[in-house]
Coordinates of C-alpha atoms and ligand atoms in Angstrom, one line a residue:
M1 CA 83.9 76.7 100.0
H2 CA 81.1 78.7 101.7
S3 CA 79.5 81.7 100.1
G4 CA 81.0 84.2 102.5
M5 CA 84.5 83.2 101.4
I6 CA 83.6 83.4 97.7
G7 CA 82.4 87.0 98.3
K8 CA 85.7 87.8 100.0
I9 CA 87.7 86.4 97.1
E10 CA 85.8 88.5 94.7
K11 CA 86.4 91.6 96.8
A12 CA 90.1 90.7 97.0
H13 CA 90.3 90.6 93.2
R14 CA 88.8 94.1 93.1
Y15 CA 91.2 95.4 95.8
A16 CA 94.2 93.8 94.0
E17 CA 93.4 95.7 90.8
D18 CA 93.7 99.0 92.7
R19 CA 97.2 99.6 93.9
S20 CA 96.3 103.0 95.3
R21 CA 94.6 101.2 98.1
F22 CA 97.9 99.8 99.3
D23 CA 100.7 101.6 101.2
V24 CA 103.6 99.1 101.8
Q25 CA 105.2 100.3 105.1
A26 CA 107.7 97.5 105.8
L27 CA 109.3 94.7 103.8
Q28 CA 112.3 92.4 103.9
V29 CA 113.3 90.7 100.7
R30 CA 116.3 88.6 99.6
V31 CA 117.2 89.6 96.1
R32 CA 119.3 87.2 94.0
G33 CA 121.6 89.6 92.1
N34 CA 124.0 88.5 89.3
N35 CA 126.9 88.8 91.8
G36 CA 125.2 87.4 94.9
D37 CA 122.3 87.8 97.2
H38 CA 121.4 91.0 98.9
E39 CA 119.0 91.8 101.8
V40 CA 116.8 94.7 101.0
R41 CA 114.5 96.2 103.6
L42 CA 111.9 98.9 103.7
E43 CA 111.4 100.5 107.1
D44 CA 109.3 103.6 107.8
G45 CA 109.2 104.4 104.0
S46 CA 113.0 104.2 103.6
W47 CA 114.9 101.6 101.6
Q48 CA 118.0 99.9 102.9
C49 CA 120.3 97.5 100.9
E50 CA 123.5 96.0 101.9
C51 CA 125.2 96.4 98.5
D52 CA 128.1 98.8 97.9
F53 CA 126.3 100.9 95.3
F54 CA 123.5 101.6 97.8
Q55 CA 125.9 102.9 100.4
H56 CA 127.0 105.7 98.1
E57 CA 123.8 106.5 96.2
R58 CA 121.0 105.6 98.7
A59 CA 119.3 103.7 95.8
C60 CA 120.4 100.7 93.7
A61 CA 119.2 98.2 91.2
H62 CA 117.8 96.0 94.0
T63 CA 115.7 98.7 95.7
M64 CA 114.6 100.1 92.3
A65 CA 113.5 96.7 91.0
L66 CA 111.4 96.3 94.1
E67 CA 109.9 99.7 93.6
M68 CA 109.0 98.7 90.1
I69 CA 107.3 95.5 91.3
L70 CA 105.5 97.4 94.0
D71 CA 104.5 100.1 91.5
G72 CA 102.5 102.8 93.2
M73 CA 102.5 101.1 96.6
V74 CA 105.6 102.7 98.1
R75 CA 105.5 106.4 98.9
G76 CA 108.4 108.5 97.7
S77 CA 109.7 106.0 95.2
V78 CA 112.8 106.9 93.3
A79 CA 112.2 104.6 90.3
A80 CA 108.6 105.9 89.8
A81 CA 109.8 109.5 89.3
Ligands
LIG1 ZN1 121.4 97.0 96.4

Protein backbone atom coordinates (compact mmCIF):
# COMPACT_ATOMS: atom_id res chain seq x y z
CA MET A 1 0.00 0.00 0.00
CA HIS A 2 1.46 3.40 -0.94
CA SER A 3 1.92 6.19 1.59
CA GLY A 4 -0.80 8.37 0.06
CA MET A 5 -3.43 5.70 0.78
CA ILE A 6 -2.13 5.19 4.34
CA GLY A 7 -2.64 8.90 4.99
CA LYS A 8 -6.18 8.71 3.62
CA ILE A 9 -7.02 5.74 5.85
CA GLU A 10 -5.80 7.67 8.90
CA LYS A 11 -7.93 10.63 7.83
CA ALA A 12 -10.93 8.34 7.34
CA HIS A 13 -10.57 7.10 10.92
CA ARG A 14 -10.62 10.69 12.20
CA TYR A 15 -13.66 11.54 10.06
CA ALA A 16 -15.48 8.37 11.16
CA GLU A 17 -15.13 9.40 14.80
CA ASP A 18 -16.94 12.70 14.16
CA ARG A 19 -20.57 12.04 13.20
CA SER A 20 -21.31 15.76 12.96
CA ARG A 21 -19.39 15.75 9.68
CA PHE A 22 -22.02 13.49 8.10
CA ASP A 23 -25.52 14.31 6.90
CA VAL A 24 -27.20 11.19 5.50
CA GLN A 25 -29.58 12.39 2.78
CA ALA A 26 -30.77 9.19 1.15
CA LEU A 27 -30.80 5.56 2.15
CA GLN A 28 -32.56 2.31 1.31
CA VAL A 29 -32.39 -0.54 3.80
CA ARG A 30 -34.12 -3.91 4.15
CA VAL A 31 -34.86 -4.48 7.83
CA ARG A 32 -35.42 -8.05 8.99
CA GLY A 33 -38.18 -7.59 11.58
CA ASN A 34 -39.59 -10.29 13.83
CA ASN A 35 -42.65 -10.61 11.57
CA GLY A 36 -40.99 -10.20 8.21
CA ASP A 37 -38.78 -7.93 6.14
CA HIS A 38 -39.52 -4.25 5.62
CA GLU A 39 -38.12 -1.79 3.11
CA VAL A 40 -37.13 1.46 4.78
CA ARG A 41 -36.11 4.54 2.81
CA LEU A 42 -34.81 7.97 3.64
CA GLU A 43 -35.48 10.56 0.95
CA ASP A 44 -34.99 14.31 1.31
CA GLY A 45 -34.73 13.90 5.08
CA SER A 46 -38.03 12.00 5.39
CA TRP A 47 -38.37 8.38 6.43
CA GLN A 48 -40.65 5.91 4.69
CA CYS A 49 -41.45 2.38 5.83
CA GLU A 50 -43.93 -0.05 4.34
CA CYS A 51 -45.10 -1.46 7.69
CA ASP A 52 -48.63 -0.83 9.00
CA PHE A 53 -47.50 1.03 12.12
CA PHE A 54 -45.60 3.59 10.07
CA GLN A 55 -48.68 4.38 7.95
CA HIS A 56 -50.47 5.63 11.08
CA GLU A 57 -47.64 7.14 13.13
CA ARG A 58 -45.09 8.27 10.49
CA ALA A 59 -42.43 6.51 12.58
CA CYS A 60 -41.92 2.88 13.57
CA ALA A 61 -39.43 0.52 15.21
CA HIS A 62 -37.67 0.11 11.84
CA THR A 63 -37.11 3.80 11.12
CA MET A 64 -36.23 4.55 14.74
CA ALA A 65 -33.71 1.70 14.88
CA LEU A 66 -32.00 3.17 11.81
CA GLU A 67 -31.99 6.61 13.42
CA MET A 68 -30.26 5.08 16.42
CA ILE A 69 -27.66 3.38 14.21
CA LEU A 70 -27.12 6.65 12.32
CA ASP A 71 -27.01 8.58 15.60
CA GLY A 72 -26.51 12.26 14.85
CA MET A 73 -26.25 11.82 11.08
CA VAL A 74 -29.92 12.32 10.11
CA ARG A 75 -31.52 15.72 10.59
CA GLY A 76 -34.81 15.93 12.43
CA SER A 77 -34.54 12.46 13.95
CA VAL A 78 -37.50 11.32 16.06
CA ALA A 79 -35.61 8.78 18.16
CA ALA A 80 -32.86 11.25 19.04
CA ALA A 81 -35.30 13.70 20.67
ZN1 LIG B 1 -41.69 0.09 9.88
